[in-house]
Short mmCIF file of C-alpha atoms and ligand atoms in Angstrom, two decimals:
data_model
loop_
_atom_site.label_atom_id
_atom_site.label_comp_id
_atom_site.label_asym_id
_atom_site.label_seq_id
_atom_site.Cartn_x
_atom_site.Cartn_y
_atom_site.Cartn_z
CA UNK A 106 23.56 -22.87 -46.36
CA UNK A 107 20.85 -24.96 -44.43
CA UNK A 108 23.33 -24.96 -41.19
CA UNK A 109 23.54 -20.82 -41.65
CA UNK A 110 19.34 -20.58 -41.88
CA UNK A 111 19.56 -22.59 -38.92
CA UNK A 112 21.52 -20.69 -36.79
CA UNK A 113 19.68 -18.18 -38.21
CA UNK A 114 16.21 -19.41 -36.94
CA UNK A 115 17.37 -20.43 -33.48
CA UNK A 116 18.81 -16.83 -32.79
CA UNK A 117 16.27 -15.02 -34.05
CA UNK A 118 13.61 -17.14 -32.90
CA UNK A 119 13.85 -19.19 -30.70
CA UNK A 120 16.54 -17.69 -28.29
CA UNK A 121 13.69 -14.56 -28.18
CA UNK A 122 10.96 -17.22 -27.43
CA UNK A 123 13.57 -18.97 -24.88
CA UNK A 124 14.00 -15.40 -22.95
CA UNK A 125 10.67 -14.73 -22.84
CA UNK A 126 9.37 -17.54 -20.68
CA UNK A 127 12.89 -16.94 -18.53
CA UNK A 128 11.57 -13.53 -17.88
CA UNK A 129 8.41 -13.32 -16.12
CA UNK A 130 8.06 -9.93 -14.71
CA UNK A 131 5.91 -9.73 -11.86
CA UNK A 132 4.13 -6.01 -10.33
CA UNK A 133 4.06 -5.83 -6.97
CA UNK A 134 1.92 -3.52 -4.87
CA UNK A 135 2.08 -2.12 -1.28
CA UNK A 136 -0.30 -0.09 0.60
CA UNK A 137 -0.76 -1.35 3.86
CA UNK A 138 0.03 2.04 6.22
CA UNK A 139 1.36 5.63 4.57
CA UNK A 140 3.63 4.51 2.11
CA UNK A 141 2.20 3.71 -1.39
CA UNK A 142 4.68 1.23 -2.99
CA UNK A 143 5.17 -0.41 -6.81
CA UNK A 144 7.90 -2.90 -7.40
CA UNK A 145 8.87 -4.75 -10.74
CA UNK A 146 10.91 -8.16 -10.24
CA UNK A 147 12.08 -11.01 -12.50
CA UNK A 148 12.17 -13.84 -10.14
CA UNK A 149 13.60 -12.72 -7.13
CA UNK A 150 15.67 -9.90 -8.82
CA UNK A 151 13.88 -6.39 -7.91
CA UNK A 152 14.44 -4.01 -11.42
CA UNK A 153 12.72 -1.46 -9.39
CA UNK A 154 11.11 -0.42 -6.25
CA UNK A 155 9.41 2.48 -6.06
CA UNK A 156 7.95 4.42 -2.79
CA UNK A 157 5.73 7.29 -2.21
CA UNK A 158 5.85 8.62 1.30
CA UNK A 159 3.09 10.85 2.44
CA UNK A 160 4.37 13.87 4.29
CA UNK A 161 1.07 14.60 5.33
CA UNK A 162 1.07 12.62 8.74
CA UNK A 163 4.12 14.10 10.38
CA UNK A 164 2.12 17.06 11.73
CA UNK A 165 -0.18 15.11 13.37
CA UNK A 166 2.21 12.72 14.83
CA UNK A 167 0.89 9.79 13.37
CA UNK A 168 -0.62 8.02 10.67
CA UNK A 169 -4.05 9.51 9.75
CA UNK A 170 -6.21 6.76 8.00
CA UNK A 171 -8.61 8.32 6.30
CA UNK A 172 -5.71 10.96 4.77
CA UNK A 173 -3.32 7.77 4.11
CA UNK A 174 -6.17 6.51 1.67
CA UNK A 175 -7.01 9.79 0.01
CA UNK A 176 -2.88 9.76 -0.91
CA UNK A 177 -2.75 6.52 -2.16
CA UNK A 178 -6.01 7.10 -4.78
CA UNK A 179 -3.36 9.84 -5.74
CA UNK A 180 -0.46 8.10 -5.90
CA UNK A 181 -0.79 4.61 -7.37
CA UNK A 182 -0.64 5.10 -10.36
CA UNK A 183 2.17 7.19 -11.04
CA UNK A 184 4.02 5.19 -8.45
CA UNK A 185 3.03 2.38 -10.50
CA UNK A 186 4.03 4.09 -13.77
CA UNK A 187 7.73 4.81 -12.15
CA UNK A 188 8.34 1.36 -11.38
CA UNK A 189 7.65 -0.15 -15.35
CA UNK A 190 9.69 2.69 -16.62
CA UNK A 191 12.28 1.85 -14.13
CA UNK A 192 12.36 -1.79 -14.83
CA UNK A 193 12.79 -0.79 -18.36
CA UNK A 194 9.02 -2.81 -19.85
CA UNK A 195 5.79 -2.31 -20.39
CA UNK A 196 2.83 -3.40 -18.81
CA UNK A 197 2.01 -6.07 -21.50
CA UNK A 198 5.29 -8.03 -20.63
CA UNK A 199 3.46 -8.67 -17.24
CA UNK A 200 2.90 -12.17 -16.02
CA UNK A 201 0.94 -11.67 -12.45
CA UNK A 202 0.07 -8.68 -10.27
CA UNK A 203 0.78 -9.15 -6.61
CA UNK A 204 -0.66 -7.41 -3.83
CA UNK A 205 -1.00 -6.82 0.02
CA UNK A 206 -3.95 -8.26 1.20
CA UNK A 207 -3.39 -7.24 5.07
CA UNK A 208 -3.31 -6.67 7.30
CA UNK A 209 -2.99 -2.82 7.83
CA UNK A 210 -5.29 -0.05 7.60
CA UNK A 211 -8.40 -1.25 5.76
CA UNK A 212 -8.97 2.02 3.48
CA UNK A 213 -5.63 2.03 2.19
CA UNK A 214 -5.43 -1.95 1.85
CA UNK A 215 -8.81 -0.74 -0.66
CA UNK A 216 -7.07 1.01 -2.36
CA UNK A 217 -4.12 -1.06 -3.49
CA UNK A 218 -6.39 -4.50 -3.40
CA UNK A 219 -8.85 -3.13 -5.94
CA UNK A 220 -6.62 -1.29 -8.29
CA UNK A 221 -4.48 -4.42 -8.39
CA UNK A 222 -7.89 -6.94 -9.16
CA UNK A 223 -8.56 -4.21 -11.96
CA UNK A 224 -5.26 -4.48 -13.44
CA UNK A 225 -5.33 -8.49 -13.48
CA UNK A 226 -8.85 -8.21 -14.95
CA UNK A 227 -7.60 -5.67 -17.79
CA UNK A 228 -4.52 -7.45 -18.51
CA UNK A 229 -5.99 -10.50 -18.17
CA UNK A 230 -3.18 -11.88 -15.53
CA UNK A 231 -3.24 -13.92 -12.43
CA UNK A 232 -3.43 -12.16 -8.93
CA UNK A 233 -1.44 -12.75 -6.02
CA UNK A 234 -2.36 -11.99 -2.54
CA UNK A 235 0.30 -11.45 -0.05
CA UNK A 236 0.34 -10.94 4.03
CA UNK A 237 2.60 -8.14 4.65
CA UNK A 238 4.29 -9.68 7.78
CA UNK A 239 4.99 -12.80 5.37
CA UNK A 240 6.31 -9.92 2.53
CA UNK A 241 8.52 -8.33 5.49
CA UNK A 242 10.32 -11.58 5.79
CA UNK A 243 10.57 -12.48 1.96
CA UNK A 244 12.84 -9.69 1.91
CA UNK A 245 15.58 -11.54 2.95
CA UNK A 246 15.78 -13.42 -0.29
CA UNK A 247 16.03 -10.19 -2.64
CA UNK A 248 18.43 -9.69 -4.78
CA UNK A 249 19.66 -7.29 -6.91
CA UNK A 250 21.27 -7.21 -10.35
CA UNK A 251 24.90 -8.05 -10.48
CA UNK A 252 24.38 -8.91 -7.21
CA UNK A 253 24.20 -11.89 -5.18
CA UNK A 254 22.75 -11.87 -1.71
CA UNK A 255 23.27 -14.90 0.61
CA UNK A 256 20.12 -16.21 1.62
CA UNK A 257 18.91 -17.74 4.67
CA UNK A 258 17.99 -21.82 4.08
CA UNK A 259 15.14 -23.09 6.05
CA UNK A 260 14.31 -23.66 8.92
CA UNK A 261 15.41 -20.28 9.95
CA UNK A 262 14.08 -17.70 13.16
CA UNK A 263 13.42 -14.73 12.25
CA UNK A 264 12.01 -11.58 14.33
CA UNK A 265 9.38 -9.65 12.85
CA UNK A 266 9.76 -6.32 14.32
CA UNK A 267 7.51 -2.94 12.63
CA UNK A 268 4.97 -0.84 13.73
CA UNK A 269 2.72 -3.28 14.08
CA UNK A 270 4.10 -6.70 14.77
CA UNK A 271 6.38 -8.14 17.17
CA UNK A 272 6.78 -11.59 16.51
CA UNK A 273 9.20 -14.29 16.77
CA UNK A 274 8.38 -17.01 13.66
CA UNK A 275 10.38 -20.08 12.80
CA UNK A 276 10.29 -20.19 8.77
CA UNK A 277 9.66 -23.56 8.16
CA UNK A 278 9.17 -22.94 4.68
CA UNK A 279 8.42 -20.07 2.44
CA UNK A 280 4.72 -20.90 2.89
CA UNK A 281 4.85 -22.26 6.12
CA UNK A 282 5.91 -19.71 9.00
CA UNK A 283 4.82 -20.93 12.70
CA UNK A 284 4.61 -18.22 14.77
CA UNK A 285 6.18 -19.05 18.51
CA UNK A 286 6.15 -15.66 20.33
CA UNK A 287 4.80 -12.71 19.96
CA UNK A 288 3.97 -9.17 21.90
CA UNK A 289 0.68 -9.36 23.93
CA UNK A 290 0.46 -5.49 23.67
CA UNK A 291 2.19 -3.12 21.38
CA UNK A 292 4.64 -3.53 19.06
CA UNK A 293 8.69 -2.78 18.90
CA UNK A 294 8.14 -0.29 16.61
CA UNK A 295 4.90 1.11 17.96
CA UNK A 296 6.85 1.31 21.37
CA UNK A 297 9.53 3.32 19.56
CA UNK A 298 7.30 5.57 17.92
CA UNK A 299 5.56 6.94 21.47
CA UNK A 300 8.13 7.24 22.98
CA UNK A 301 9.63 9.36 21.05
CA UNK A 302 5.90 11.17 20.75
CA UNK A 303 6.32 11.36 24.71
CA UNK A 304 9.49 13.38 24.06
CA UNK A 305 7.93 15.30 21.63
CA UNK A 306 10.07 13.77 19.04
CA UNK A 307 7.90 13.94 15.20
CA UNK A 308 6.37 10.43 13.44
CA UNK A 309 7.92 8.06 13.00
CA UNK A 310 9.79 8.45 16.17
CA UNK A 311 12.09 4.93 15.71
CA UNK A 312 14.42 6.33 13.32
CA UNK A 313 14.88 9.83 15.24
CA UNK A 314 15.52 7.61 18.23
CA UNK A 315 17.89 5.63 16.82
CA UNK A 316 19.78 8.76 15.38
CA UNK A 317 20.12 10.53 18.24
CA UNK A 318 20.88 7.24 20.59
CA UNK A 319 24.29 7.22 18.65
CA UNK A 320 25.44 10.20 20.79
CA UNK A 321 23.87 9.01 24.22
CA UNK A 322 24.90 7.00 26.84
CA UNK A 323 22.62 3.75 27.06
CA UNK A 324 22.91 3.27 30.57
CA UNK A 325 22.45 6.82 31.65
CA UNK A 326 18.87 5.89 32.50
CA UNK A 327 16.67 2.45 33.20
CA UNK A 328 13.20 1.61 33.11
CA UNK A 329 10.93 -1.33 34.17
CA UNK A 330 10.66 -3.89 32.23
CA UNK A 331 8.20 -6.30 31.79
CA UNK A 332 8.78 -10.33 32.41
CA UNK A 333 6.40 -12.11 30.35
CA UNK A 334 6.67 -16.29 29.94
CA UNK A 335 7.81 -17.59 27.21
CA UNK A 336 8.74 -16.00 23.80
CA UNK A 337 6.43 -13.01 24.00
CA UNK A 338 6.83 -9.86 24.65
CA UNK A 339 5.15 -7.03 26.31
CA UNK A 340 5.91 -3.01 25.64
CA UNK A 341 3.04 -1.44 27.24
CA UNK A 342 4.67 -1.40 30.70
CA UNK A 343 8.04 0.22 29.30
CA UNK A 344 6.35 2.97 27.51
CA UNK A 345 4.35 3.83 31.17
CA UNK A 346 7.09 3.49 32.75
CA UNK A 347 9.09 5.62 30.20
CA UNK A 348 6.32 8.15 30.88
CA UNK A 349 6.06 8.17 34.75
CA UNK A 350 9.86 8.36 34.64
CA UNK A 351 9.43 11.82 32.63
CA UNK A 352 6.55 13.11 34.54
CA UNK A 353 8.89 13.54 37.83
CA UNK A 354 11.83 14.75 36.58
CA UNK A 355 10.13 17.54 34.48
CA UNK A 356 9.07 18.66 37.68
CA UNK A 357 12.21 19.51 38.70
CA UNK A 358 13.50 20.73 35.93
CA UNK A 359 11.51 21.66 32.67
CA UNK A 360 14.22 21.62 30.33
CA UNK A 361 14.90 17.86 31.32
CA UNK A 362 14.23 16.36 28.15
CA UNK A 363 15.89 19.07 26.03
CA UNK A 364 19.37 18.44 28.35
CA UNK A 365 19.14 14.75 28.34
CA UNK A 366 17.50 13.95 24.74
CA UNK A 367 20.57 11.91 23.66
CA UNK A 368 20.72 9.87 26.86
CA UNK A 369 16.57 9.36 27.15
CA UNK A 370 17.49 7.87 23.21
CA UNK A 371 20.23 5.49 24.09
CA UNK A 372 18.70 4.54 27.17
CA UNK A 373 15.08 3.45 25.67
CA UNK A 374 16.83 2.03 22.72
CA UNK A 375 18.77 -0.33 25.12
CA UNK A 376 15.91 -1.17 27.02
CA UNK A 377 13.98 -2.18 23.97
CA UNK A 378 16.62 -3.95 21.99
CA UNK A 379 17.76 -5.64 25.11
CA UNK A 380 14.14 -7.40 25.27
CA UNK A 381 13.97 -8.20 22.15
CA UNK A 382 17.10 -10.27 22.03
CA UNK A 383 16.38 -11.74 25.12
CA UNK A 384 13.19 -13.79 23.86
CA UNK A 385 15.19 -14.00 20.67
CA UNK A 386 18.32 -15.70 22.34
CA UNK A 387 15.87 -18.49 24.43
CA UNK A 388 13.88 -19.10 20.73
CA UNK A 389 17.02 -20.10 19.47
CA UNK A 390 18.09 -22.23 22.20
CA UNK A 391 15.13 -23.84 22.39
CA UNK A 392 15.00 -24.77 19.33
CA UNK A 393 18.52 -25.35 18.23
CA UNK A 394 18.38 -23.27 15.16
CA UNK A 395 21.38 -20.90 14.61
CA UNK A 396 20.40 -19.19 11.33
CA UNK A 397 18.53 -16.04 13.10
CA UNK A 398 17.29 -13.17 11.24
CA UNK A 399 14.95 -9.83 11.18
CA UNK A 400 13.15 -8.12 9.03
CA UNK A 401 10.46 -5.27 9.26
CA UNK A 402 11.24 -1.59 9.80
CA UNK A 403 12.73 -2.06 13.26
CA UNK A 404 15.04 -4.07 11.63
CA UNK A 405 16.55 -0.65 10.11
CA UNK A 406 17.43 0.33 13.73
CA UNK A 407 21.93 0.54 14.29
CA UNK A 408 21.54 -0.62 17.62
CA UNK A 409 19.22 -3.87 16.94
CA UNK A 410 21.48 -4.84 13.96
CA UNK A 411 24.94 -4.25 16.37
CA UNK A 412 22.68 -6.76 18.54
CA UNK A 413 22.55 -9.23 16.43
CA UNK A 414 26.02 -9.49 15.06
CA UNK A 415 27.05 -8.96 18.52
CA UNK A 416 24.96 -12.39 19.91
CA UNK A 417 25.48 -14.24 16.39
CA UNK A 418 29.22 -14.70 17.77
CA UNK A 419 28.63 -15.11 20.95
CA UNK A 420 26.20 -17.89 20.11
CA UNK A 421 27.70 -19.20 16.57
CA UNK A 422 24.51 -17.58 14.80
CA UNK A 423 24.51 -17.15 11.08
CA UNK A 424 22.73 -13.24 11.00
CA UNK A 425 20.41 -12.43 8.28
CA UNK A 426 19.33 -8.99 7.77
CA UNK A 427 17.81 -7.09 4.92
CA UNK A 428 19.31 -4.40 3.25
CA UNK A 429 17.89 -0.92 4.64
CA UNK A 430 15.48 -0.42 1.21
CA UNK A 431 13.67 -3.40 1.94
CA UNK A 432 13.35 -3.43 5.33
CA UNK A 433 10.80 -0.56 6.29
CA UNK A 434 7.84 -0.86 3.99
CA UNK A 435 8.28 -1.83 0.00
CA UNK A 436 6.38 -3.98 -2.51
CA UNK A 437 9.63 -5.58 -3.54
CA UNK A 438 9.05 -7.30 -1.01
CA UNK A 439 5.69 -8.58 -1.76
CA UNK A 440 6.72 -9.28 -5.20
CA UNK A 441 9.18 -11.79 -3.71
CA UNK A 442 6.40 -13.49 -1.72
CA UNK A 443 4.03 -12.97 -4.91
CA UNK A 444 6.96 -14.94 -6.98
CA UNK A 445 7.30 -17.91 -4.70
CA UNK A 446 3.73 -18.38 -4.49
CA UNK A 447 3.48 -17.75 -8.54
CA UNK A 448 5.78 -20.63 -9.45
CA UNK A 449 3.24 -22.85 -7.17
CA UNK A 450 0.15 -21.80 -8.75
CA UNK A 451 -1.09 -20.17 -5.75
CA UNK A 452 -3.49 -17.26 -6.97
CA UNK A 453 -6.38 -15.28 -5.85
CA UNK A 454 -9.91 -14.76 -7.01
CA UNK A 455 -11.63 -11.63 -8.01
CA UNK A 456 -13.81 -11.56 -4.38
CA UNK A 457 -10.78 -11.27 -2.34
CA UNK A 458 -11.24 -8.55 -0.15
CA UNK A 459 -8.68 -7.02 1.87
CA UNK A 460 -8.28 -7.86 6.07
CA UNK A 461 -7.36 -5.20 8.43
CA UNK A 462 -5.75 -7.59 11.25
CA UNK A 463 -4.57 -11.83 10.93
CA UNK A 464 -4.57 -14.33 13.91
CA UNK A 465 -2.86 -16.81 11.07
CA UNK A 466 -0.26 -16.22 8.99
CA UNK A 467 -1.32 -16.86 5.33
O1 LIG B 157 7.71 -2.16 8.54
P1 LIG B 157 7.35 -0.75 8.69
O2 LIG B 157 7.87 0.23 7.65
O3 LIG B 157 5.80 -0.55 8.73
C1 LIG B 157 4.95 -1.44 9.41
O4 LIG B 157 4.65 -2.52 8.86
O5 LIG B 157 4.61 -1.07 10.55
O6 LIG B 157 7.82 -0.29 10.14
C2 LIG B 157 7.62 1.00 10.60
C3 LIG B 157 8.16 1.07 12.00
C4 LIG B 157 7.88 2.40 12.67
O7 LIG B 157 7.39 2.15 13.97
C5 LIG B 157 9.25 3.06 12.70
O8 LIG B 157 9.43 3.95 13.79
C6 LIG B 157 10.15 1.86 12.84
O9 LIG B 157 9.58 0.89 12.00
N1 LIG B 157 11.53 2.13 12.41
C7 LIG B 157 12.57 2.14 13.26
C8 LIG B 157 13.71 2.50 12.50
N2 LIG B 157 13.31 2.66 11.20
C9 LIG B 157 11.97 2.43 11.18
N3 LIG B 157 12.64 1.91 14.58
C10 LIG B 157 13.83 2.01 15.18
N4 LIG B 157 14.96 2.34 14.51
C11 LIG B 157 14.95 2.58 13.19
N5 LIG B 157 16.08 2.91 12.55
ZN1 LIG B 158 5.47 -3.27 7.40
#
């Protein structure tokens, strides 16, 4: 009898209690550029990951801030919403609230930075502030249920590449990320994106380009590059020269672009991925590390990831790479950065305010 109420009390209580404390849920938020993001994880699981795009841009060819703020005030919190229903719990099963700090536009950082600091102060919850470059590379250690991912172990290189970083970073740790090249002018991503607006090509360009690349031939056409010391990069020069390059034949010939869209595609795409591995290649050399990943919404590009698997035999690289739905902007992503720094008791206070640009990684 006593050995049946026994069994009884552990499965009925404390097993509960015991599941509990496994299961701390955190919300993640993301609303650095256009996309308004909520993510649920447990640990480093993602139960959901929701995204709101905002349509709203593509007629103006790119992002307009002071629309991308007006549609996240719209969209949070049904985009939040989704993601608890998706996870399958409610908001009082919450343990922390994770956000992106910056950098990125500053109204739409607002917006996601103070509904998050009401939520903690409402639930009464710990907040989490997360640099979206940092979230971008805490991707590669997502998983998925019934799923296991393998992750990279540290230290590890890994290229930052989005619309508005270009960096090369050697991941020390998952708090400490040394940053040892990075573009002087625009970014991979930003390069992408006007050039593509050059071609008259909508926003965001980089995807369109890589779709239409696939039917090109990359060495159809060639462009100036720049040569910069070091690990950084410059894009400035390719995009001008991109543009000159277009300026004379269009003189002779007005439907240039229209006749040679596929080739301009594979062309540029070569050109850029090309320099990117270049700098990426001499990181790794110098040195010696051999797990190499990327991360960011460049990262999504066929070309760049053929690049990588291409030079990861060629140089006995282990290649890391996140999976497409956490590559391009997410807060599953920033709920993996908001876990890590959870389980070290690394929260934020209510007079956080959000950043627009960093010199530092945080
Ligand atoms: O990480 P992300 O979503 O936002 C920023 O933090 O900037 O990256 C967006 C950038 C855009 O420039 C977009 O054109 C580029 O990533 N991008 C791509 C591809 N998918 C997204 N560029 C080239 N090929 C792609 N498949
Ligand atoms: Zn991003």
């Amino acid at each position: 009898m006593i050995i049946k109420m026994l069994c009884i009390i552990v499965f009925f209580v404390f097993l509960p209690f015991l599941l509990t404390l496994m299961n701390e849920y955190i919300l993640a938020i993301e609303s650095s550029c256009d996309d308004t993001s909520a993510a649920v994880l447990r640990g480093t699981t993602v139960l959901s990951n929701i995204i709101a795009n905002q349509e709203v841009h593509r007629q103006y060819g790119g992002v307009i801030p002071e629309l991308a703020s007006r549609a996240h005030q719209q969209n949070i919190i049904p985009v939040v919403d989704a993601a608890l229903k998706h996870a399958n719990i409610t908001k009082n099963q919450l343990s922390a609230i994770a956000f992106t700090r910056g950098p990125g536009l500053l109204g739409s950082l607002l917006v996601g930075t103070s509904f998050s600091k009401a939520f903690a102060l409402s639930m009464d919850i710990p907040l989490i502030e997360v640099n979206h470059t940092n979230g971008h590379i805490m991707a590669l250690f997502a998983q998925e249920e019934n799923e296991t991912t393998k992750v990279p172990e540290f230290p590890f290189l890994c290229l930052a590449v989005s619309g508005g970083h270009t960096q090369i970073i050697k991941v020390n740790d998952y708090f400490d990320l040394e940053i040892i090249g990075k573009t002087i002018d625009d970014a991979a991503g930003e390069a992408f994106d006007k050039i593509a607006k050059i071609m008259g090509l909508p926003y965001p360009g980089g995807p369109i380009i890589d779709r239409l690349a696939k039917e090109g031939n990359p060495n159809a056409f060639s462009f100036s590059k720049a040569n910069i010391a070091g690990l950084n990069y410059s894009f400035s020069g390719l995009k001008t020269s991109f543009l000159y390059f277009l300026r004379d034949r269009l003189k002779e010939d007005k439907d240039f672009v229209e006749k040679n869209k596929a080739d301009l595609c594979a062309s540029i795409q070569r050109e850029i991925i090309e320099t990117l591995m270049k700098k990426l290649v001499k990181a790794s050399k110098e040195t010696g590390i051999k797990q190499v990943a990327i991360a960011g919404g460049v990262s999504a590009n066929s070309g760049l990831q053929k690049a990588m698997y291409d030079n990861g035999k060629r140089y006995g690289w282990e290649v890391f790479i996140p999976k497409f739905k956490f590559s391009t902007d997410n807060a599953a992503m920033i709920g993996i950065a908001g876990y890590f720094k959870y389980k070290n008791g690394m929260f934020a206070s209510q007079d956080q305010t959000p950043y627009a640009r960093t010199t530092t990684q945080k």
